[in-house]
CSV table of C-alpha atoms in Angstrom, one decimal:
chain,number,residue,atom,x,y,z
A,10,UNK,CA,-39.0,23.2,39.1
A,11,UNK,CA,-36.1,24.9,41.2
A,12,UNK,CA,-32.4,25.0,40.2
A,13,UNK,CA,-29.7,26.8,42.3
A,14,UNK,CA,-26.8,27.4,40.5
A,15,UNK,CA,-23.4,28.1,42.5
A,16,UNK,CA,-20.8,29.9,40.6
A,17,UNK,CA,-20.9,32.6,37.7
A,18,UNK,CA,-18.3,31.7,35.9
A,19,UNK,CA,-19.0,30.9,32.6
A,20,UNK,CA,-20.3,27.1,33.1
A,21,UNK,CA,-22.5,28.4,35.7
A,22,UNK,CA,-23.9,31.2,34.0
A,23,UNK,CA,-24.2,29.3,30.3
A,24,UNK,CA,-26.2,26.3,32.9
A,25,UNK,CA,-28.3,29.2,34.6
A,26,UNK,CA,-29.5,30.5,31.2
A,27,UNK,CA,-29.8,26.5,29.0
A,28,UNK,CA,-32.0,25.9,32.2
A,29,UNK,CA,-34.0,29.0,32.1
A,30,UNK,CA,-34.7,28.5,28.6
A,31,UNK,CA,-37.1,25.2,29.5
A,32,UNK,CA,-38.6,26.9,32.0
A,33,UNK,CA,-37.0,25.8,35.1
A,34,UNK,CA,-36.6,28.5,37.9
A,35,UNK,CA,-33.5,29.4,38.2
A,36,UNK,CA,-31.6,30.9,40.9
A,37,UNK,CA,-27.7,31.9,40.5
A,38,UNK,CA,-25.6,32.2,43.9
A,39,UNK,CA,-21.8,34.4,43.4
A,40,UNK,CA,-19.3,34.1,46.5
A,41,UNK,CA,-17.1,37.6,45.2
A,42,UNK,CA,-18.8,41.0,45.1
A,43,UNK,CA,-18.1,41.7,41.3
A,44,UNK,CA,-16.6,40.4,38.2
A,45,UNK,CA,-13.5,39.7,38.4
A,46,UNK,CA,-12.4,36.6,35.8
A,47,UNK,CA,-9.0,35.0,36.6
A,48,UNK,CA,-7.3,34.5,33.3
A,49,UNK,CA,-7.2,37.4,30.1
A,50,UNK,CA,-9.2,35.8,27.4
A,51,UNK,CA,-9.8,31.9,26.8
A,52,UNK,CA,-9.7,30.1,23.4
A,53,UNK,CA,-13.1,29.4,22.6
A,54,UNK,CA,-12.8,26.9,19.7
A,55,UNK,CA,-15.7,25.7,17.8
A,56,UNK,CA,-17.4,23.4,19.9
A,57,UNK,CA,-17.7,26.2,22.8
A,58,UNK,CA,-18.8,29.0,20.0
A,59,UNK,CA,-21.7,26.4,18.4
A,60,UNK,CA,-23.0,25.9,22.1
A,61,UNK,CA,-23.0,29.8,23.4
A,62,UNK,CA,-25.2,30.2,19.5
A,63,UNK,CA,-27.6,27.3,20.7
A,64,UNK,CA,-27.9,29.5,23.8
A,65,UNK,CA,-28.7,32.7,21.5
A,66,UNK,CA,-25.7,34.6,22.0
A,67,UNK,CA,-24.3,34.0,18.1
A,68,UNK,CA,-24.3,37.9,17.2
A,69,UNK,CA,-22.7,38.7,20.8
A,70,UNK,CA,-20.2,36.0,20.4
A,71,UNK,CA,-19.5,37.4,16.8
A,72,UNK,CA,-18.1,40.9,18.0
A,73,UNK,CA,-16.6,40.0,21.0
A,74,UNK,CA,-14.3,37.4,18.9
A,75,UNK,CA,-10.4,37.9,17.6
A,76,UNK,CA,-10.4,36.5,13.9
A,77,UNK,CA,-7.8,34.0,13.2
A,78,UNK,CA,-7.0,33.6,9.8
A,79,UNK,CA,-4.1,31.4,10.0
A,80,UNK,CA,-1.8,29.8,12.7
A,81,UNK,CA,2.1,29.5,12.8
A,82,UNK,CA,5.1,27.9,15.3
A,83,UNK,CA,8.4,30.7,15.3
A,84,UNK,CA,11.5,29.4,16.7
A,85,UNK,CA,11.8,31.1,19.9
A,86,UNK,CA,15.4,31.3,19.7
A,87,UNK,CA,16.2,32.2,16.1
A,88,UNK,CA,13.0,34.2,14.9
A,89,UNK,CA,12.4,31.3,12.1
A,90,UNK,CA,9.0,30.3,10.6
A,91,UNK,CA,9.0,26.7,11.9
A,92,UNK,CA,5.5,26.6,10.0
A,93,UNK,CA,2.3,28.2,8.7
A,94,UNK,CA,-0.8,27.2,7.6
A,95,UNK,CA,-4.6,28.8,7.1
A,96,UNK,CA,-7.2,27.9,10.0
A,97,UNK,CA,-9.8,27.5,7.1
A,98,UNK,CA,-9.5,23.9,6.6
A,99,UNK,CA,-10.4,23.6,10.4
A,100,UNK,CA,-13.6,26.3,9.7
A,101,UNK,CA,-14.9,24.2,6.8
A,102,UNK,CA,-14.8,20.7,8.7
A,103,UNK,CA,-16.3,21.7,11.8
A,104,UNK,CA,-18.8,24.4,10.3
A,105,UNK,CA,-17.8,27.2,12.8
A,106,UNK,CA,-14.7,29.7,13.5
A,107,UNK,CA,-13.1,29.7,16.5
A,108,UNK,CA,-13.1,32.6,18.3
A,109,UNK,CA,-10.2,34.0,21.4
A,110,UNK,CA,-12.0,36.2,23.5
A,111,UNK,CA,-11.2,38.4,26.5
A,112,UNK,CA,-12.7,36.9,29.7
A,113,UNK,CA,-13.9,39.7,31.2
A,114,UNK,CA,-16.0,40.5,27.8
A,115,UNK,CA,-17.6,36.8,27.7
A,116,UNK,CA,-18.6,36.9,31.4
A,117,UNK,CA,-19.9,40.1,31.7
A,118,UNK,CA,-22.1,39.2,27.9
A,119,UNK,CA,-23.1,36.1,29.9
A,120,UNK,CA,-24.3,37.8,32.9
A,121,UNK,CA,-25.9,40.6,31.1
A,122,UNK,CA,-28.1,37.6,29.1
A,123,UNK,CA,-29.3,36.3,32.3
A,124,UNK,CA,-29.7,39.3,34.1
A,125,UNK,CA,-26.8,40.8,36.2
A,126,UNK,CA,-29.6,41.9,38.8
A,127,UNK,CA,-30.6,38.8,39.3
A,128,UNK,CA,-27.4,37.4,40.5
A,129,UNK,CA,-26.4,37.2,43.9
A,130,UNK,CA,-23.1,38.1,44.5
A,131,UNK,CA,-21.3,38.0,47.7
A,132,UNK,CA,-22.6,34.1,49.0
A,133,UNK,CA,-20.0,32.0,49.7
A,134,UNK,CA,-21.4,28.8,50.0
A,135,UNK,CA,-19.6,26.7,53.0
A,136,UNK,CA,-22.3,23.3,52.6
A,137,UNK,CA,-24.2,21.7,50.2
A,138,UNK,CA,-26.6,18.3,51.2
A,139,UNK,CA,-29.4,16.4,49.3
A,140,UNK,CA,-32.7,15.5,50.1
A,141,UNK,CA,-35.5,13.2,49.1
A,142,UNK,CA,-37.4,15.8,48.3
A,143,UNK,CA,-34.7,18.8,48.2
A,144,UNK,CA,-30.9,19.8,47.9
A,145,UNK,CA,-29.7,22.3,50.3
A,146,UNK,CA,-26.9,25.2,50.4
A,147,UNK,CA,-25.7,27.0,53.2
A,148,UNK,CA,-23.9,30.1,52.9
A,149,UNK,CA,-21.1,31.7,55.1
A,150,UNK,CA,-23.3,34.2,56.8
A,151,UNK,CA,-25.7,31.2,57.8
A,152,UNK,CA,-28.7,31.6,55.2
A,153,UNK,CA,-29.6,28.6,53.2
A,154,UNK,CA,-31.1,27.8,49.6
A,155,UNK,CA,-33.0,24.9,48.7
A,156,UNK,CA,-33.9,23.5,45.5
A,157,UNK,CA,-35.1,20.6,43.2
A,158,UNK,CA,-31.8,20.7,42.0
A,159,UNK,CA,-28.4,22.4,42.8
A,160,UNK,CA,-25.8,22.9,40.1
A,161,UNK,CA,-22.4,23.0,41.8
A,162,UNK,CA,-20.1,25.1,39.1
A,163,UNK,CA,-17.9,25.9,42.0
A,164,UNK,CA,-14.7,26.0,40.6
A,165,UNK,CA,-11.5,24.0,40.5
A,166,UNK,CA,-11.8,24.3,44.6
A,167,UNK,CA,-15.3,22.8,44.3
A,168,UNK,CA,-17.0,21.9,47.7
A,169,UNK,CA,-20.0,20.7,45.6
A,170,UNK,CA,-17.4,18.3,44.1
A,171,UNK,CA,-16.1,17.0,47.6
A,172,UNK,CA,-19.9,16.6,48.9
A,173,UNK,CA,-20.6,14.5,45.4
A,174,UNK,CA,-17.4,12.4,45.7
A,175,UNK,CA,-17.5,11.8,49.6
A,176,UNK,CA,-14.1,13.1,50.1
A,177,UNK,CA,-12.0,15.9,49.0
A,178,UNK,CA,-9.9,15.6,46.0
A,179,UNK,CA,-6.3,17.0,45.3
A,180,UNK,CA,-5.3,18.6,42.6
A,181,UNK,CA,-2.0,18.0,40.4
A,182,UNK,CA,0.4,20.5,39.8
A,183,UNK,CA,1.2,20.2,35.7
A,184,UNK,CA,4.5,21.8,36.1
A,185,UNK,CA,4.7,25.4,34.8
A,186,UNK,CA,3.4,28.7,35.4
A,187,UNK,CA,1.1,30.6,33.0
A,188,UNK,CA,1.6,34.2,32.6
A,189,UNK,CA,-1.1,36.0,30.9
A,190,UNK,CA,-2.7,39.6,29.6
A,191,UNK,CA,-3.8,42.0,27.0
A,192,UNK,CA,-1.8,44.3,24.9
A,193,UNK,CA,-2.1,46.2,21.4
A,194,UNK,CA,-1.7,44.2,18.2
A,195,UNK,CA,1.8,44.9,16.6
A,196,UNK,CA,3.4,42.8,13.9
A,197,UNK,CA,6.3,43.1,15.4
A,198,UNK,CA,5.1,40.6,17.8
A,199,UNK,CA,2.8,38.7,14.8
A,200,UNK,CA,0.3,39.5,12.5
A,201,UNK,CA,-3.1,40.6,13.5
A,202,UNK,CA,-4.7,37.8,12.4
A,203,UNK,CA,-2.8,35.0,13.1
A,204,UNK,CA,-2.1,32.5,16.2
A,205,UNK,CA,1.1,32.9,16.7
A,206,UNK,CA,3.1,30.4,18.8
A,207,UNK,CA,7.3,30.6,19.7
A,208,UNK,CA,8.6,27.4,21.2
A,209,UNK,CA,11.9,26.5,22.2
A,210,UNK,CA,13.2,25.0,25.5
A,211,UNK,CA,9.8,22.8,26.7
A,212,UNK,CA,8.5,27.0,26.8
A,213,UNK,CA,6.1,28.6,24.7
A,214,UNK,CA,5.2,32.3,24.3
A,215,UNK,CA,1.5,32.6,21.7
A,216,UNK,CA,-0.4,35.7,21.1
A,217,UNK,CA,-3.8,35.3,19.6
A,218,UNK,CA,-6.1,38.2,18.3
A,219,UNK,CA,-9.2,39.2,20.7
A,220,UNK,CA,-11.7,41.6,19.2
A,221,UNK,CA,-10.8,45.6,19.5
A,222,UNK,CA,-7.5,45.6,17.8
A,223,UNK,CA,-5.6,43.6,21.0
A,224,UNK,CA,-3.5,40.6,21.1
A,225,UNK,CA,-4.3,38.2,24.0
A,226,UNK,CA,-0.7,36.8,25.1
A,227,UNK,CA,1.0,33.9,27.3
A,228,UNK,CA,4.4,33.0,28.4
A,229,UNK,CA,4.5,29.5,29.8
A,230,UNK,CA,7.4,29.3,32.3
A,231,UNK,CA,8.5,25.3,33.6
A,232,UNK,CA,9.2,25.9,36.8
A,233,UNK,CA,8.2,24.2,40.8
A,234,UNK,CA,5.1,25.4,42.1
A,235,UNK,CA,5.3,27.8,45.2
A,236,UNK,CA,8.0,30.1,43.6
A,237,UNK,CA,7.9,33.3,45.2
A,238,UNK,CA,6.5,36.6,42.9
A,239,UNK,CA,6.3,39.6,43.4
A,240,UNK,CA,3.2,41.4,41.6
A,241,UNK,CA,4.1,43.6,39.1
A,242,UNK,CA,7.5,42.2,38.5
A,243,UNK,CA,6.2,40.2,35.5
A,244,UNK,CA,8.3,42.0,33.0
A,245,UNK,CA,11.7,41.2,34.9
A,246,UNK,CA,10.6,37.7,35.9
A,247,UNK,CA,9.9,37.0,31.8
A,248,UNK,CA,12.9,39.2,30.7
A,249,UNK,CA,15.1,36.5,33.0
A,250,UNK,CA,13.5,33.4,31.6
A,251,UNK,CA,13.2,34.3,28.1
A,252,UNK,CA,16.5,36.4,27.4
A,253,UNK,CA,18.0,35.7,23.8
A,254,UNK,CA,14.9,34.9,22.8
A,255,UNK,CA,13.6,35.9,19.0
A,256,UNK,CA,12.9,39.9,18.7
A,257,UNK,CA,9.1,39.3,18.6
A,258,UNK,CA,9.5,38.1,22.0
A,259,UNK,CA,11.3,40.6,23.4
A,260,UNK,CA,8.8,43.2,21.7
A,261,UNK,CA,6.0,41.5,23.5
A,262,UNK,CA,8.1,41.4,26.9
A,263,UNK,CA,8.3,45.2,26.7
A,264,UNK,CA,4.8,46.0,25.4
A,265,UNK,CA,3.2,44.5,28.1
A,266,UNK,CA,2.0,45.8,31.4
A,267,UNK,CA,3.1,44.1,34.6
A,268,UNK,CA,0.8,45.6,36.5
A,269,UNK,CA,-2.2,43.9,34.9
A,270,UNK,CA,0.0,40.6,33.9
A,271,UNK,CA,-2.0,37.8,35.5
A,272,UNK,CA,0.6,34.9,36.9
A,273,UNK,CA,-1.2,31.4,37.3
A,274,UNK,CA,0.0,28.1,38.4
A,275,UNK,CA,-1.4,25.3,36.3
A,276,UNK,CA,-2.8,22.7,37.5
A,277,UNK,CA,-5.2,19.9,36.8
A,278,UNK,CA,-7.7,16.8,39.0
A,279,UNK,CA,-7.2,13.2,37.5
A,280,UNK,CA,-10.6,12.6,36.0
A,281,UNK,CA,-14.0,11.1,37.6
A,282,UNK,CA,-17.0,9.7,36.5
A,283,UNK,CA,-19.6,10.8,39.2
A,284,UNK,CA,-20.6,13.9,39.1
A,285,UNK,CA,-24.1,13.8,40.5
A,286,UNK,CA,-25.5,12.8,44.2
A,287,UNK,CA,-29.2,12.4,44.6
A,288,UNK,CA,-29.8,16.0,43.7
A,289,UNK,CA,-26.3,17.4,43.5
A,290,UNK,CA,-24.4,17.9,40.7
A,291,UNK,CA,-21.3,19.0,39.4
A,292,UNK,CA,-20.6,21.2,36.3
A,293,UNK,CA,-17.6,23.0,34.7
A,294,UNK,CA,-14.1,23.0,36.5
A,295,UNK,CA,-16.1,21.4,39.4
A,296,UNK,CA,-16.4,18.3,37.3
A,297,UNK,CA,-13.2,18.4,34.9
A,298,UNK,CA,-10.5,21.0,35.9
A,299,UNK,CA,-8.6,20.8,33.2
A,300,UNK,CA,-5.0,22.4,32.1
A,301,UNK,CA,-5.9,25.3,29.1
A,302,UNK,CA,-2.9,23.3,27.0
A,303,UNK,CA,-6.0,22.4,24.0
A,304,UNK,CA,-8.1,25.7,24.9
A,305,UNK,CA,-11.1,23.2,25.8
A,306,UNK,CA,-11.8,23.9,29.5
A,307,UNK,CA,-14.1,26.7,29.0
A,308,UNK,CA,-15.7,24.6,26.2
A,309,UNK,CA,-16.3,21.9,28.1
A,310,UNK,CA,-18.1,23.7,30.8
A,311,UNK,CA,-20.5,24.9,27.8
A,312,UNK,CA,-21.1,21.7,26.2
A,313,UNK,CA,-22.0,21.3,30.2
A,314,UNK,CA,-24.7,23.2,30.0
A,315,UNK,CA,-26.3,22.5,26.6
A,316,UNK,CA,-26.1,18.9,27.8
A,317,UNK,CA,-28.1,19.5,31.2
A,318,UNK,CA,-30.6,21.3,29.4
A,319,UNK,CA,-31.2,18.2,27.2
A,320,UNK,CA,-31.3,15.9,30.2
A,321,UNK,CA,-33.8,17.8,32.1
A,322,UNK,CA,-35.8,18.0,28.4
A,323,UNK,CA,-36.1,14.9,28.4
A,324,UNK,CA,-36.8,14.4,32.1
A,325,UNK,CA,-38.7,17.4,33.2
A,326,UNK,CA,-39.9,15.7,36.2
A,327,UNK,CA,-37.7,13.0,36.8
A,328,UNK,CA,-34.2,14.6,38.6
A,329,UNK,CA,-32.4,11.9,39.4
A,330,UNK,CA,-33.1,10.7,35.9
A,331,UNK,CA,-32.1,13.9,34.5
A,332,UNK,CA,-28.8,14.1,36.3
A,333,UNK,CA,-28.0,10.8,35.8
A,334,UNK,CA,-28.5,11.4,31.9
A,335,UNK,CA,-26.6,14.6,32.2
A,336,UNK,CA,-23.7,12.7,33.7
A,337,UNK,CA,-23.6,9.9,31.4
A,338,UNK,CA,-23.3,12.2,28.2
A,339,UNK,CA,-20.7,14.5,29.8
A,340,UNK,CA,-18.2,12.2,31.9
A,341,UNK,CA,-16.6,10.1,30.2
A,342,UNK,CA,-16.1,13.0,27.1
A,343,UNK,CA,-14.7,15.4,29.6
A,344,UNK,CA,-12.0,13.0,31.1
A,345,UNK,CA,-11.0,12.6,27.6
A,346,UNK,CA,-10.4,16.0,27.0
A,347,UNK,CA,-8.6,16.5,30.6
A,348,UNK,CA,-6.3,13.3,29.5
A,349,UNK,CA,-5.3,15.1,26.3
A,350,UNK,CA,-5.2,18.1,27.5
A,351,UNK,CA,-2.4,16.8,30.2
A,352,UNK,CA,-0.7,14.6,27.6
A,353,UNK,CA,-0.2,17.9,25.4
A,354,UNK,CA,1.3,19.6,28.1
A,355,UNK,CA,3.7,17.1,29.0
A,356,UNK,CA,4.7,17.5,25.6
A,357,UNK,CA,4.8,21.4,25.1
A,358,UNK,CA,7.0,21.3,28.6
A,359,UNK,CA,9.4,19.0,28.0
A,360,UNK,CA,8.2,16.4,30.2
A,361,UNK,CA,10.5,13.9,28.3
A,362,UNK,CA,12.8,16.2,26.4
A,363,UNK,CA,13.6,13.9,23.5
A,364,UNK,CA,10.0,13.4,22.4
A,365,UNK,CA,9.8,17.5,22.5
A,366,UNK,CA,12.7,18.0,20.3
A,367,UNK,CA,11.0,15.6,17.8
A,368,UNK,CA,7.6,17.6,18.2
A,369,UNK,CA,10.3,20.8,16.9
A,370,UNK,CA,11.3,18.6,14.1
A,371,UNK,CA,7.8,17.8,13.2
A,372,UNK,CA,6.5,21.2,13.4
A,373,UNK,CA,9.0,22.2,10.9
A,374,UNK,CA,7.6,19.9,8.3
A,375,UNK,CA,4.5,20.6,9.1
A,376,UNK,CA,1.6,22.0,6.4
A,377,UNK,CA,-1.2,22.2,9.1
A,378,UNK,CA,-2.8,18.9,8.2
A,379,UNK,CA,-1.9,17.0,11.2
A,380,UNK,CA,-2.3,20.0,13.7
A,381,UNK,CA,-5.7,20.5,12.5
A,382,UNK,CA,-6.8,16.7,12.5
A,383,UNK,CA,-5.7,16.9,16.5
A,384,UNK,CA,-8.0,20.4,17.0
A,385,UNK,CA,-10.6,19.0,15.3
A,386,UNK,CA,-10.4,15.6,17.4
A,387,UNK,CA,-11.2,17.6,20.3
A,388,UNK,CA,-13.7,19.8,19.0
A,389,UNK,CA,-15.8,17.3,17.9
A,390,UNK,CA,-17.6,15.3,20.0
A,391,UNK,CA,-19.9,17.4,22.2
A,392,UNK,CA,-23.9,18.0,22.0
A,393,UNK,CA,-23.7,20.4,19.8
A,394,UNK,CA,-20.9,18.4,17.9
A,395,UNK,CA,-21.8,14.8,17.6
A,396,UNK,CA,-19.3,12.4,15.8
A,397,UNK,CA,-21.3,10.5,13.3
């Protein structure tokens, strides 16, 4: 058996290798030239670790993961410890640590597990059809692929999804801007080993650790979509919307380096349930595109792949049955997670302002129980993570 893969981001790439390890031929098609991941680092919590060690990569994971040790919520206006509280209660329920990693680091460990030779960068697919006996891609420079099965991870601009779905679907702006980057630990900013969070004003500045001594960081800014920017300009943009804010936020505003801060509008796609046409099939932000406001979209394109593998285990020569398993076991899971994920964000942002201001009140009570009890709601779940 055939698969063609579009996309090597990391649902494709964790797909290309889950399906390569039960002997299905794999091919894996790239439209840029190199790697190039949009976004610093990604929160990969316990569910998406557990999957990328099915997959093999548990030592690799290991040393390209920040340790967080404990988790806390600052005023960002007066500096003050709304609360804090160790992540080990989450480690010993859910059997794993989570790990923050820098994207760049996870990609390019993906690639190199599959083989960065053997991807081909540089095809921009334009067309995708099915078959009764084959699927078929066709690229912009009017070559074509065809395959038992292709695997659309094609990004939240999927045309795999729009071929799947009939129609092309449109995508919801959440309401704020994410900017994003590397820089040096420095407890002036927060501890080394701790996910640190400032809130104030429906905004929210975190730094988490990343492995090599460096602080992945994000300013989350509410604001229409469209606004013009200026790259480069990140450190006067954030300086504007986050003056008086508490000294660790002002140390992280001048340690980091607009040049290489990434600025991202957030959006998300209101879920769906089909995800596979005769031969076609969606996977990743193709299938859920999700806002990063519980750190699961990334994860979910994992427990993507370990799912497909199992279908096509249990279906080696049946595709249609194989998809159709695949999409059963991941749909209506993923929508879940995209609904949460959105329902956070409303709150974080001050979608309703009153509601926010409670969540401030509540934070400041807090002793971690009932922050954990919601990570671990979403963490659990997935093929690697079953709810019993």
């Amino acid at each position: 058996m055939k698969a063609v893969i579009i996309g090597a981001g990391m649902g494709g790439m964790s797909a290309a290798i889950a399906l390569r390890q039960n002997g299905i031929d794999t091919e894996v098609y790239e439209r840029i030239t190199e790697n190039k991941p949009v976004g610093a680092a990604i929160s990969v919590w316990s569910n998406g670790v557990k999957c990328l060690n099915y997959l093999g990569l548990k030592d690799q994971t290991a040393r390209l993961g920040g340790i967080v040790d404990s988790m806390s919520y600052i005023d960002g206006h007066t500096g003050e410890t709304m609360c804090r509280f160790s992540m080990r209660p989450l480690i010993d329920q859910v059997g794993q640590r989570p790990y923050p990693i820098a994207r760049a680091e996870l990609q390019t460990m993906l690639m190199h597990a599959y083989g960065p030779d053997q991807i081909n960068f540089g095809c921009k697919m334009v067309s995708v059809h099915d078959g009764p006996d084959a699927a078929t891609a066709r690229f912009a420079d009017g070559t074509t692929v065809s395959a038992d099965v292709i695997i659309g991870a094609d990004g939240a601009g999927s045309i795999t999804r729009d071929y799947v779905l009939g129609a092309p679907v449109s995508r919801r702006y959440a309401g704020y801007v994410n900017f994003n980057g590397l820089v040096e630990t420095d407890d002036a900013i927060g501890p080394a080993t701790e996910w640190t969070t400032y809130v104030a004003d429906g905004k929210r500045v975190s730094v988490m650790p990343v492995a090599g001594g460096r602080f992945y960081f994000f300013f989350d800014v509410v604001e229409p979509p469209g606004v013009p920017y200026e790259k480069g300009s990140a450190r006067d943009v954030l300086r504007a919307h986050f003056a008086g804010w508490a000294a660790g936020v002002q140390a992280l505003i001048d340690k980091l380096d607009p040049a290489t801060t990434n600025r991202v509008e957030i959006f998300d796609v209101d879920p769906f349930h089909t995800w596979v046409k005769g031969r076609v099939a969606v996977l990743g932000d193709a299938a859920h595109n999700t806002t990063p406001d519980i750190g699961q979209g990334g994860c979910s394109a994992m427990e993507d792949a370990v799912a497909l593998q199992w279908a096509f285990r249990d279906h080696p020569d049946d595709v249609p049955a194989a998809l159709t398993a695949y999409q059963e076991a991941r749909a209506p899971r993923a929508a879940d997670l995209v609904l949460r994920a959105r329902k956070r964000c409303d709150l974080t942002h001050a979608k309703d302002p009153e509601k926010t201001a409670q969540w401030y009140d509540e934070l400041r009570n807090e002793d971690g129980t009932n922050i954990i009890r919601g990570i671990v709601g979403n963490i659990m779940g997935g093929p690697v993570t079953p709810v019993h």
